[in-house]
Backbone as a ProteinNet text record, in pm:
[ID]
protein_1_A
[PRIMARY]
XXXXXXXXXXXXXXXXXXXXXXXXXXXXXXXXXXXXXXXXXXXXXXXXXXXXXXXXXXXXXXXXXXXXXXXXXXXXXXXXXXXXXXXXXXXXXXXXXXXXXXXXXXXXXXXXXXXXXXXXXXXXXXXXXXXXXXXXXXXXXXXXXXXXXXXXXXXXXXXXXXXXXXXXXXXXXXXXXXXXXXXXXXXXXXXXXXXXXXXXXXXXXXXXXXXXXXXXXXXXXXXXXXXXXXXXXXXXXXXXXXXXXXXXXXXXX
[TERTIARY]
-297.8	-155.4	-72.5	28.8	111.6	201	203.1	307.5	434.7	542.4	608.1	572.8	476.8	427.9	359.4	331.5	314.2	451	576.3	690.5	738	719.7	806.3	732.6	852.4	807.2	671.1	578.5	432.5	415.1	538.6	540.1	556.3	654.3	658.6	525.2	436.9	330.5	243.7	242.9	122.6	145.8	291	339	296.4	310.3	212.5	119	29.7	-118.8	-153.3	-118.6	-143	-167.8	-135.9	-168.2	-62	-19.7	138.8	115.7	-41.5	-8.5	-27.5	-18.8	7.6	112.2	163.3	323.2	406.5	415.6	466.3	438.3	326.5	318.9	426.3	396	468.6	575.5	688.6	846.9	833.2	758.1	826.2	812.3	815.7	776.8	901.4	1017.7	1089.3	1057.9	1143.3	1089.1	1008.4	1013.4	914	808.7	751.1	643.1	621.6	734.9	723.8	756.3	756.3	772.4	941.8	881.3	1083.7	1156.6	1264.1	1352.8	1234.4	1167.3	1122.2	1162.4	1136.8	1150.6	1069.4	993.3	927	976.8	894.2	952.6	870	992.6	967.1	939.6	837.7	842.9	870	870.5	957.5	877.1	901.3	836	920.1	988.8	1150.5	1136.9	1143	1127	1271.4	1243.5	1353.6	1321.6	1365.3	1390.7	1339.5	1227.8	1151.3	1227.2	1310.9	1384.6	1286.2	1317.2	1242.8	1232.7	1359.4	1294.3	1210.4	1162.9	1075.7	921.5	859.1	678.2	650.3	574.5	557.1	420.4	418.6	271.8	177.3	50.3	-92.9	-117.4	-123.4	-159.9	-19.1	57.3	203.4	184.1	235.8	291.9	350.3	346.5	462.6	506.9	603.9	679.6	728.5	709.6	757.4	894.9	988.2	1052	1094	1100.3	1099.7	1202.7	1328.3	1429.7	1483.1	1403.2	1426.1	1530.5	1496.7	1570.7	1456.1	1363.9	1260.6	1159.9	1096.3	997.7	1026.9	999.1	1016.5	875.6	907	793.2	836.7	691.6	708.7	560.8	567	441.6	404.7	229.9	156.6	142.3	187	218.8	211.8	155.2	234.3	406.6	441.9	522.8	618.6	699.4	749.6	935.2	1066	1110.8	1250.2	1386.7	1449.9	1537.5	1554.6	1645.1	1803.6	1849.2	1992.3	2034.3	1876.7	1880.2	1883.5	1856.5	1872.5	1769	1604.8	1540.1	1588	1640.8	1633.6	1770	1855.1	1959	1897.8	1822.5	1765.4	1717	1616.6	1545.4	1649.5	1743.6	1816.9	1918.5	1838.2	1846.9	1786.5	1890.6	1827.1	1672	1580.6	1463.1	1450.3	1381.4	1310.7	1268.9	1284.2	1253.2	1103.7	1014.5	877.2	794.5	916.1	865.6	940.4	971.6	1054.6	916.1	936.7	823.2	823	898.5	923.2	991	1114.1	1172.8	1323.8	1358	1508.5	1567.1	1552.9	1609.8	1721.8	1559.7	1618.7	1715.7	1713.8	1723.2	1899.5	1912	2037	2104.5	2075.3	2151.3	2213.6	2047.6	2156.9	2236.6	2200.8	2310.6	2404.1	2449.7	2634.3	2643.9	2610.6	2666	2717.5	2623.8	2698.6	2800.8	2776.3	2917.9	3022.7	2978.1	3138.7	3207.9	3119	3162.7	3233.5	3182.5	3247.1	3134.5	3032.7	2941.2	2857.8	2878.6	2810.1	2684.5	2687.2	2577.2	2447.8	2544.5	2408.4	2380.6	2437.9	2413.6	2312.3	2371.4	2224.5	2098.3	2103.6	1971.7	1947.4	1967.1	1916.7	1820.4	1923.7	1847.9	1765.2	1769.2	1657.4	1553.9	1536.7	1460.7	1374.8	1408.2	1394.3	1362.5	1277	1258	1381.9	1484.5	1592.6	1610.1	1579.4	1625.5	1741.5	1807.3	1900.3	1952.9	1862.2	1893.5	1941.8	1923.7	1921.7	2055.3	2090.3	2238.3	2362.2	2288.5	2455.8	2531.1	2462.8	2520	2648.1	2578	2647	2758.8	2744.2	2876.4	2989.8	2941	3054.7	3074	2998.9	3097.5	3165.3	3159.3	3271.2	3334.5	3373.5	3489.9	3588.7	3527.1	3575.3	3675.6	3561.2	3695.6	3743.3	3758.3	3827.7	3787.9	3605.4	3560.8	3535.2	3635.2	3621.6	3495.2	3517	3401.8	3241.3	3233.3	3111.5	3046.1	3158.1	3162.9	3096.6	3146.8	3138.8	3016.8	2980.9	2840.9	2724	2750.4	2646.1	2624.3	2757.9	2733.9	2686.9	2708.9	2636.9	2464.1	2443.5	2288.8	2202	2285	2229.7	2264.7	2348.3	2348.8	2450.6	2405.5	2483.7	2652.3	2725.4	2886.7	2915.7	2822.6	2843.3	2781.9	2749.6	2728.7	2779.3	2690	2763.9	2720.5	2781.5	2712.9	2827.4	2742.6	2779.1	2862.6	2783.6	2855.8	2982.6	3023.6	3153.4	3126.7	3163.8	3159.4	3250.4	3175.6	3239	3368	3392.1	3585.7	3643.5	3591.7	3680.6	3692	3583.7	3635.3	3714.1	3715.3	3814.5	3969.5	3954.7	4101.7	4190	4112.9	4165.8	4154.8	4145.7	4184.8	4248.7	4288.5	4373.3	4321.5	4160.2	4098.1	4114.6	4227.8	4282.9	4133.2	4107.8	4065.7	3902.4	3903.8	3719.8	3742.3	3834.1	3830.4	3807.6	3939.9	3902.1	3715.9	3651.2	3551.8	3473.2	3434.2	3368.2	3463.2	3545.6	3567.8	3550.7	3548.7	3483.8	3374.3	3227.7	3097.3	3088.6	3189.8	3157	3196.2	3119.4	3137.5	3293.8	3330.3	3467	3423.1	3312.5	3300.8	3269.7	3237.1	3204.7	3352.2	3433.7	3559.4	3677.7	3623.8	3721.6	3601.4	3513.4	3402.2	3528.7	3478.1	3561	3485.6	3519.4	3469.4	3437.2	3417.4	3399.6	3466.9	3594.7	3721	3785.5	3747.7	3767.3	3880.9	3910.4	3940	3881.5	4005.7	3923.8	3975.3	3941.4	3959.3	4092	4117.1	4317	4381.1	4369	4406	4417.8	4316.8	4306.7	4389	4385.6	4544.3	4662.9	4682.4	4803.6	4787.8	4745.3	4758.2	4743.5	4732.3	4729.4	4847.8	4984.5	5093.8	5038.5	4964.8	4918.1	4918.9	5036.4	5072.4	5100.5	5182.2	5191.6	5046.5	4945.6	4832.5	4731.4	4755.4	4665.6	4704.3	4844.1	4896.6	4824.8	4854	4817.9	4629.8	4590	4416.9	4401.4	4479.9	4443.2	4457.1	4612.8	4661.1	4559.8	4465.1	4364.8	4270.4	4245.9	4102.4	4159.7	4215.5	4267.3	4262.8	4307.6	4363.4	4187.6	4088	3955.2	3916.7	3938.1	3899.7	3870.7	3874.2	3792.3	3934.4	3923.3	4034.1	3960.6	4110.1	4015	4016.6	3926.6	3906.2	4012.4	4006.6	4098	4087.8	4213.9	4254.2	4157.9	4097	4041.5	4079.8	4030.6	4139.2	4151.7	4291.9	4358.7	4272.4	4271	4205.4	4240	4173.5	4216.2	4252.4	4312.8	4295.7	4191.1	4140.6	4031.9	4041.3	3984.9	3981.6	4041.5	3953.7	4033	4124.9	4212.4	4322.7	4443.9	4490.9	4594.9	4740.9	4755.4	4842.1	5003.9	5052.8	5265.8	5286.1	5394.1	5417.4	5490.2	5486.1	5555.9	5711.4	5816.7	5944.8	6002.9
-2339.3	-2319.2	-2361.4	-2283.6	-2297.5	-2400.6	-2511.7	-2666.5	-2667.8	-2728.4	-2752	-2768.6	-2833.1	-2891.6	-2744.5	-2648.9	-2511.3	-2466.2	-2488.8	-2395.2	-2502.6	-2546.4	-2644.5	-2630.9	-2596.9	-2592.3	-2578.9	-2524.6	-2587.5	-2680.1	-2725.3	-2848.3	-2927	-2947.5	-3061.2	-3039.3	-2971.3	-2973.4	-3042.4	-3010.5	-3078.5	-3224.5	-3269.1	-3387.8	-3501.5	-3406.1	-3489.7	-3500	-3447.9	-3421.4	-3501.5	-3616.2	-3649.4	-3607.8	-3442.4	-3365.6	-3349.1	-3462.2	-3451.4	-3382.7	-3319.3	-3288.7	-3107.4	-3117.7	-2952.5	-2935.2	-3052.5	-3035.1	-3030.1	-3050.8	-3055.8	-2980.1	-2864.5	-2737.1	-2611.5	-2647.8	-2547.8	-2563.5	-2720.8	-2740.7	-2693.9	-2651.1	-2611	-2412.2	-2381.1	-2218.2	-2229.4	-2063.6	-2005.1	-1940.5	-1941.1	-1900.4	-1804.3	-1637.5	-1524.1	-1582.1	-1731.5	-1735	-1742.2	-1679.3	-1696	-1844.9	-1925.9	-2039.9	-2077.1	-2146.2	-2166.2	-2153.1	-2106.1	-2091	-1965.2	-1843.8	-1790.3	-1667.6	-1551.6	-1409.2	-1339.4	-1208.1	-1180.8	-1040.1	-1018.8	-931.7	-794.2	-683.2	-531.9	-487.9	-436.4	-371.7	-211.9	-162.8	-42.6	36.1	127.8	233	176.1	99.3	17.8	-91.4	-119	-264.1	-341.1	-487.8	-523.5	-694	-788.8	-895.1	-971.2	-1049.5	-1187.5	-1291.7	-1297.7	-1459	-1532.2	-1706.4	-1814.5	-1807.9	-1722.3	-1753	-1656.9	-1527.8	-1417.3	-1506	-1423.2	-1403.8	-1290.4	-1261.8	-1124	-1089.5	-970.5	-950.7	-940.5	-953.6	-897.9	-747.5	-700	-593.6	-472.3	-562	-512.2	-616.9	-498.4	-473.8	-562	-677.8	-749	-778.7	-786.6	-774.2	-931.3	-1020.1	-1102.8	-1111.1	-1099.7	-1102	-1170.5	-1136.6	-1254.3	-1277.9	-1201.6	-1267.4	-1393.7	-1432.6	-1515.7	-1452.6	-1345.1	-1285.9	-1351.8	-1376.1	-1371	-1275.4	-1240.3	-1205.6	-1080.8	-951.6	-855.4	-790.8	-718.6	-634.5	-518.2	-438.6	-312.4	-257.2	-137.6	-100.3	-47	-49.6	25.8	161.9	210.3	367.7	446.2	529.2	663.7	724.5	717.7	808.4	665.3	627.6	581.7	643.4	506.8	535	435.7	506	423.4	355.8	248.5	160.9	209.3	263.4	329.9	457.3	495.8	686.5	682.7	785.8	866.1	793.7	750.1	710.8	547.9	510.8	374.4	375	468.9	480.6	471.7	538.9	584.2	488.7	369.2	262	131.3	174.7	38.9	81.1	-11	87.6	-51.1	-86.6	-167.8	-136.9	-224.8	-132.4	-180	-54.3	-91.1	-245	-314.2	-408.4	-434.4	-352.3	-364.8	-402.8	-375.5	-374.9	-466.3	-585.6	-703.8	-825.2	-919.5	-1024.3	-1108.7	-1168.3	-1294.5	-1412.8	-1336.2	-1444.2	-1389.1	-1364.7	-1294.4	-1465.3	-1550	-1668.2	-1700.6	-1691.3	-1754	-1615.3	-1502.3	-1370.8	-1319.8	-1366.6	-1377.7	-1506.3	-1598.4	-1704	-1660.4	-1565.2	-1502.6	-1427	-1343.1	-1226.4	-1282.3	-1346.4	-1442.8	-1495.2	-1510.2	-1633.6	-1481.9	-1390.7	-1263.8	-1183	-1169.8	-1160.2	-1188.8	-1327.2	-1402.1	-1401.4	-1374.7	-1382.7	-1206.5	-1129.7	-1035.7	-955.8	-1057.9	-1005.2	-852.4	-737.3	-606.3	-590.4	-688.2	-635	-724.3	-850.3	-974.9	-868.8	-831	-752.6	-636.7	-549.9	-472.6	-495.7	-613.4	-626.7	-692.5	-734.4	-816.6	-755.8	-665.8	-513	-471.2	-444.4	-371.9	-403.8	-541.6	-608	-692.8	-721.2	-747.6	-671.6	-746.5	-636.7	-671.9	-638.3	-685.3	-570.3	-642.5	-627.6	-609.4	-583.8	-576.4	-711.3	-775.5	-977	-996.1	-962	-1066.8	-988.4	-860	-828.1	-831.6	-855.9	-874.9	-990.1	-1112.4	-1240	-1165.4	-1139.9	-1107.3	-1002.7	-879.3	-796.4	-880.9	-938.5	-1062.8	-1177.1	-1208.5	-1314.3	-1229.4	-1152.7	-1028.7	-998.3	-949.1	-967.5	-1094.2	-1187.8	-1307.7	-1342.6	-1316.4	-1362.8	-1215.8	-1126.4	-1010.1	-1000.5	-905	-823	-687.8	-636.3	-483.2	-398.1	-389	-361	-402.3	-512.4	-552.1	-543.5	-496.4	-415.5	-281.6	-221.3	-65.2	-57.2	-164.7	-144.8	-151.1	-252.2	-341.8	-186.6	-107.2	-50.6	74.7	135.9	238.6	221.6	92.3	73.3	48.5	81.8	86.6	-43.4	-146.8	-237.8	-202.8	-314.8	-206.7	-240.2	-146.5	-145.8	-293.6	-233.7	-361.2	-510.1	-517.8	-645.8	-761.3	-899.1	-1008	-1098.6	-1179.7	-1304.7	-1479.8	-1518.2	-1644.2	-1604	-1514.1	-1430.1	-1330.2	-1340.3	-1302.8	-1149.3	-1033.3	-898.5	-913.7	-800.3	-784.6	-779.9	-671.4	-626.6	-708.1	-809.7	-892.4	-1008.3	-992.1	-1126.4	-1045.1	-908.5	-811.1	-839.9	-817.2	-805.7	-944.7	-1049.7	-1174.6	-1227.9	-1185	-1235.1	-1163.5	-1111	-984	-889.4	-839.9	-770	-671.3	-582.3	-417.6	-344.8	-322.2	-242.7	-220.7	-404.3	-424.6	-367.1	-361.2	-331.7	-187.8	-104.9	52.3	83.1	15.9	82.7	87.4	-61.7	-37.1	30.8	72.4	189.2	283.8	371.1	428.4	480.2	396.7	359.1	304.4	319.7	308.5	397.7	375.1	492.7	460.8	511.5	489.3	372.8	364.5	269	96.2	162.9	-15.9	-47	33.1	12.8	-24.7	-1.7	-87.3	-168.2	-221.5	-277.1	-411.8	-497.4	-584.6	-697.5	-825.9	-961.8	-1009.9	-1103.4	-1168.9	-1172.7	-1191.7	-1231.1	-1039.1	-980.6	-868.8	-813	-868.7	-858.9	-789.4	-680.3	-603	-678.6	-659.1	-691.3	-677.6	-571.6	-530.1	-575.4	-621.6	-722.2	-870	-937.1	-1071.6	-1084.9	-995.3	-961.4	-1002	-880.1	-909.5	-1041.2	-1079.6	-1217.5	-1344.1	-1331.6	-1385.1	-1378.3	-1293.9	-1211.1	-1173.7	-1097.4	-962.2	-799.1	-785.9	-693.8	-611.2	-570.2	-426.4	-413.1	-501.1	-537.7	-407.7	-485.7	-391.4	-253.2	-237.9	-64	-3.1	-33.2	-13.7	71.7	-24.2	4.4	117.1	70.7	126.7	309.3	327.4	434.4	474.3	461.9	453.2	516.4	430.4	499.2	624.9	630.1	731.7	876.9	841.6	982.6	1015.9	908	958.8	1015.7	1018.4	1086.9	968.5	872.8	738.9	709	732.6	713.9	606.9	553.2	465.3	506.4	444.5	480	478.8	613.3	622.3	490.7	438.3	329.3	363	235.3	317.7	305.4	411.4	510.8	392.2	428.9	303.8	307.2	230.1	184	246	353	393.2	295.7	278.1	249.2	286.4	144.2	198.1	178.2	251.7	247.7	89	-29.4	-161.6	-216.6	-122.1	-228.3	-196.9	-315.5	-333.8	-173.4	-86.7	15.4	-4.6	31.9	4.9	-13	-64.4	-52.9	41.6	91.6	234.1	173.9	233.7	216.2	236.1
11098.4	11127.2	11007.3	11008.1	10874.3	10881.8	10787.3	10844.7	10756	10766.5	10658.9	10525.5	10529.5	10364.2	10287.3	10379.9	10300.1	10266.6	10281.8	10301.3	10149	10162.4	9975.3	9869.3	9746.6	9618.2	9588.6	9510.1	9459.9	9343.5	9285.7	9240.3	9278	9403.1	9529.8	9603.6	9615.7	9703.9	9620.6	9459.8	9419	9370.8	9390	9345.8	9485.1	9599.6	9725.6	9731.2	9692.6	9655.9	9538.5	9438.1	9331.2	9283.7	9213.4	9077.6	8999.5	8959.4	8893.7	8750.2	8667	8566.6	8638.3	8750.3	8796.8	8854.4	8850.9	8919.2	8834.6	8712.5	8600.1	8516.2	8530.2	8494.3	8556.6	8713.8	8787.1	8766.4	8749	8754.7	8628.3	8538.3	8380.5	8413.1	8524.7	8518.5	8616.7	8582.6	8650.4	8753.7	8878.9	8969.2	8992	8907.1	8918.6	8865.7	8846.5	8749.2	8583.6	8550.4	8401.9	8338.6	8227.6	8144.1	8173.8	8194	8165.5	8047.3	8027.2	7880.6	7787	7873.8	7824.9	7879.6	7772.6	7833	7760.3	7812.8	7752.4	7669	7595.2	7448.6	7474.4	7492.6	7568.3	7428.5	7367.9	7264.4	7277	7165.7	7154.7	6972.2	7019	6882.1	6749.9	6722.5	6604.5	6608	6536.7	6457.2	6560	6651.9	6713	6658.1	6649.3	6626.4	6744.5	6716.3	6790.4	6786.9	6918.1	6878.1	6923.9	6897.7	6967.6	7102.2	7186.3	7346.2	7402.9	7315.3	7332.4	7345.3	7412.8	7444.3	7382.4	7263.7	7269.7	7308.2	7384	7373.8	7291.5	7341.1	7290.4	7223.8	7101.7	7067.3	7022.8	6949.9	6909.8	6776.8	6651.1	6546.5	6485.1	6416.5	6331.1	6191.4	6185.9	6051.2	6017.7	5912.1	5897.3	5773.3	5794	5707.5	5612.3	5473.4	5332.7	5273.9	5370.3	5326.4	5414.6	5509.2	5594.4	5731.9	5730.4	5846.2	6000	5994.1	6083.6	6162.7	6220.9	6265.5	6376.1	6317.6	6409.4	6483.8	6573.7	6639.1	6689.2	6694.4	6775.1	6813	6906	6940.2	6794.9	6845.6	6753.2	6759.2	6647.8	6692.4	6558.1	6566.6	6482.3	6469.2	6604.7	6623.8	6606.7	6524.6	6493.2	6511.7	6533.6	6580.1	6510.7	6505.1	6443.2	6530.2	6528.8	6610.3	6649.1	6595.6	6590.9	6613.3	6682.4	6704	6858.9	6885.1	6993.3	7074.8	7105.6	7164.2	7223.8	7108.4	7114.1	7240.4	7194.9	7323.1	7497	7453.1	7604.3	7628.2	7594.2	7635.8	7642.3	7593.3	7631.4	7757	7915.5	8005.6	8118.5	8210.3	8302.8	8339.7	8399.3	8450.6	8573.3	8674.1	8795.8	8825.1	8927	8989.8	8981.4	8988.4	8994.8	8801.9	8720.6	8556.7	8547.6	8588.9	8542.9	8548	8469.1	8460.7	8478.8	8562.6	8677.3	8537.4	8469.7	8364.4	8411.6	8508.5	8583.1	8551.7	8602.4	8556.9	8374.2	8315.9	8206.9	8147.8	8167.2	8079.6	8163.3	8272.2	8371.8	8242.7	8239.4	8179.2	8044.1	7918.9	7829.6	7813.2	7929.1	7936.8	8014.6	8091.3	8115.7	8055	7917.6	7851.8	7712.1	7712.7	7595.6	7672.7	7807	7871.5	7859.8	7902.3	7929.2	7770.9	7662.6	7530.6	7471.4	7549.4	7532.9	7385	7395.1	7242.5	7280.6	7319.3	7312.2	7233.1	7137.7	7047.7	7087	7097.8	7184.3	7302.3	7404.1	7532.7	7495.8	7373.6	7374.7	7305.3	7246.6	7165.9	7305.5	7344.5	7488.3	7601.1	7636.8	7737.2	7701	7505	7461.4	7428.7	7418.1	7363.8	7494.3	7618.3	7767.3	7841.3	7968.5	8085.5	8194.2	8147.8	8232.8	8397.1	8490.6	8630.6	8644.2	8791.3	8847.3	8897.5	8941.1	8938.8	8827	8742.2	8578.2	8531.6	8574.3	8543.4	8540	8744.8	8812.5	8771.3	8756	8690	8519.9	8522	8376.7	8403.5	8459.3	8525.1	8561.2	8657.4	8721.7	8652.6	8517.4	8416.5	8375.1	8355.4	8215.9	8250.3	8381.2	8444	8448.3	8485.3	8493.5	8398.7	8228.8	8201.7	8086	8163.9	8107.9	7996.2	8011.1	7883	7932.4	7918.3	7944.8	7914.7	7725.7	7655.7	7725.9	7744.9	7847.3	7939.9	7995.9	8149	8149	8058	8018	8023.8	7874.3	7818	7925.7	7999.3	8111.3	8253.9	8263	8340.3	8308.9	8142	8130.2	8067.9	8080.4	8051.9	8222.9	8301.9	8439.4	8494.7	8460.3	8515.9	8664.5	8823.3	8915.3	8914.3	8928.1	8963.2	9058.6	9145.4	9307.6	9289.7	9161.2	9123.2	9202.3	9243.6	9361.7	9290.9	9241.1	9221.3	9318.3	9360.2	9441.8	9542	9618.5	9721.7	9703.6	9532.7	9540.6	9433.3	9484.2	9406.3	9305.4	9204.5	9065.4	9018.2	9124.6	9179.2	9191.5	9280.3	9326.7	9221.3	9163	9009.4	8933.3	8929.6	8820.9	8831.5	8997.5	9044.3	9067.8	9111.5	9092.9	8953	8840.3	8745.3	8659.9	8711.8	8634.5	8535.8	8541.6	8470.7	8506.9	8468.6	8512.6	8480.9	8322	8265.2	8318.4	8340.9	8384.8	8546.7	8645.7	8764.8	8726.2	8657.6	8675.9	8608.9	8507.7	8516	8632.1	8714.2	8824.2	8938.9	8925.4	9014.5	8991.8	8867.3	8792.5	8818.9	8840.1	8894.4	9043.3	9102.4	9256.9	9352.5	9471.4	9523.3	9660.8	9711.7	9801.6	9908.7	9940.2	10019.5	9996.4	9844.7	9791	9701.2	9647.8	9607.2	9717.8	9846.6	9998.8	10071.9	9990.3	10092.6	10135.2	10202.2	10285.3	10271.6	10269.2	10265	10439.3	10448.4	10617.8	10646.4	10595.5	10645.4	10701.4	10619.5	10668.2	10553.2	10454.3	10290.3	10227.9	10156.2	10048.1	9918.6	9808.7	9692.3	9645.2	9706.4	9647.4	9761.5	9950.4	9960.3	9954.8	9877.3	9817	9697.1	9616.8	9515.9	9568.3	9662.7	9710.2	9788.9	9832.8	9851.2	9752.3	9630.6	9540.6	9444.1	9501	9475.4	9318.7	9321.9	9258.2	9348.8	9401.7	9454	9362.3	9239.3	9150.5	9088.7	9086.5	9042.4	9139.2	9224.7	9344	9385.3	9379.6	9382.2	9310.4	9126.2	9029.2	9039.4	9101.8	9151	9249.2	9326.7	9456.4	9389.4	9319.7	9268	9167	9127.5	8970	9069.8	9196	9302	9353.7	9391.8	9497.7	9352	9233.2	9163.7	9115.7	9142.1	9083.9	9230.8	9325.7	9439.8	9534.6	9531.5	9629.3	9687.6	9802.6	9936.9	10026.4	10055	10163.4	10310.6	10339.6	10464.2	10592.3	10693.4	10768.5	10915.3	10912.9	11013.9	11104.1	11217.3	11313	11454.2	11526.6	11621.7	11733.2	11747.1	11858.9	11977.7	12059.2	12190.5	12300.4	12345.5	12458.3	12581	12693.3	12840.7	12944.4	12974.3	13013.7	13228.3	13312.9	13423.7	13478	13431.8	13439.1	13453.1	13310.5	13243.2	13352.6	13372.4	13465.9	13447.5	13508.3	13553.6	13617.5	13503.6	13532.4	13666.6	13699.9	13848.5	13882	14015.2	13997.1	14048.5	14064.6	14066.5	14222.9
[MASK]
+++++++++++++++++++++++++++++++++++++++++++++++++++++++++++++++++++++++++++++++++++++++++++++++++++++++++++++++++++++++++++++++++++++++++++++++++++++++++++++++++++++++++++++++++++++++++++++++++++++++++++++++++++++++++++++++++++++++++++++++++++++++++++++

């Protein structure tokens, strides 16, 4: 039978067990399993730059550089490929959930931190150079908003990162629109579809009414008017409450 002591950490399990030099293996690995403060290094047919927090694989290409630039890689290949062309476009490109390598942790942390900086170029050597997920994105959508990087936004969402991005329960929009990120709100409206541009909070709050309640009211017209002229309407009121057989009947006269 399955007890509590199966349901905690496996570094807390082996720290009960007196194997503290396996418990201190596991607390140094991110949750998918990978090293901590590690990510691993997506190679590519172009020479891309090995930083210190890269893994690179087994059986890939390297270049050491002598001007002290440092240490590049790429697959082993013939068909060789230039970093600034057309291929390299295409691969710098969120990926499927199933090709990510359990480093969503540390690889989420650099990409909100080139976010919130508004750095595009850190963001795509990042993607391109990473097996970056849809976990490891949304963090970063919703810093760049935060603190109003348009450019970042753009970039993050035309490399597949998603529009509906949530991080700490709170959507992308709604960090756009409460901080007065016009430009970062219209792209993810832009990239969303009518129902996630009026999705609603618990409270039963959309994003352009938390504005206006934040008296960002010409703020939220402004949006609302930006959705509506790309085609995203919101949704029609819904239909009043009929009377039902029950409900108490006028008195007659």
């Amino acid at each position: 039978m399955e007890t509590l002591k199966g349901w905690l950490p496996r570094a807390a399990r082996q720290l009960m067990s007196g194997d503290t030099a396996a418990a201190g293996a596991a607390a140094a690995r991110q949750s998918g399993g990978f090293p901590a403060g590690k990510v691993m290094f997506r190679p590519h047919p172009f020479w891309q730059r090995i930083r210190d927090v890269h893994i690179a694989p087994a059986g890939i290409e390297f270049n050491m550089g002598m001007d002290g630039a440092g240490t590049f890689g790429r697959l082993q290949t013939k068909r060789v490929a230039e970093p600034d062309g057309e291929f390299a476009a295409t691969v710098t490109r969120v990926v499927p959930d199933d090709k990510g390598k359990g480093d969503t942790e540390c690889l989420a942390g650099l990409l909100r931190e080139a976010a919130g900086a508004g750095d595009v170029e850190e963001l795509r050597d990042l993607v391109r150079s990473c097996y970056v997920v849809r976990a490891a994105a949304e963090p970063a959508v919703c810093e760049a908003c935060l603190q109003n990087k348009p450019d970042a936004v753009r970039f993050l969402l035309d490399a597949g990162a998603p529009a509906d991005a949530v991080f700490s329960g709170k959507a992308a929009l709604r960090f756009a629109v409460e901080n007065s990120a016009e430009a970062c709100a219209q792209h993810l409206i832009d990239d969303l579809d009518a129902p996630a541009v009026y999705a609603a909070d618990a409270q039963g709050r959309t994003a352009f009414d938390a504005a206006k309640a934040m008296d960002l009211g010409p703020l939220a017209k402004r949006l609302c008017a930006y959705a509506e002229a790309a085609g995203k309407h919101p949704p029609p009121p819904p239909p009043a409450e009929e009377p039902t057989d029950d409900a108490p009947q006028p008195k007659e006269k």
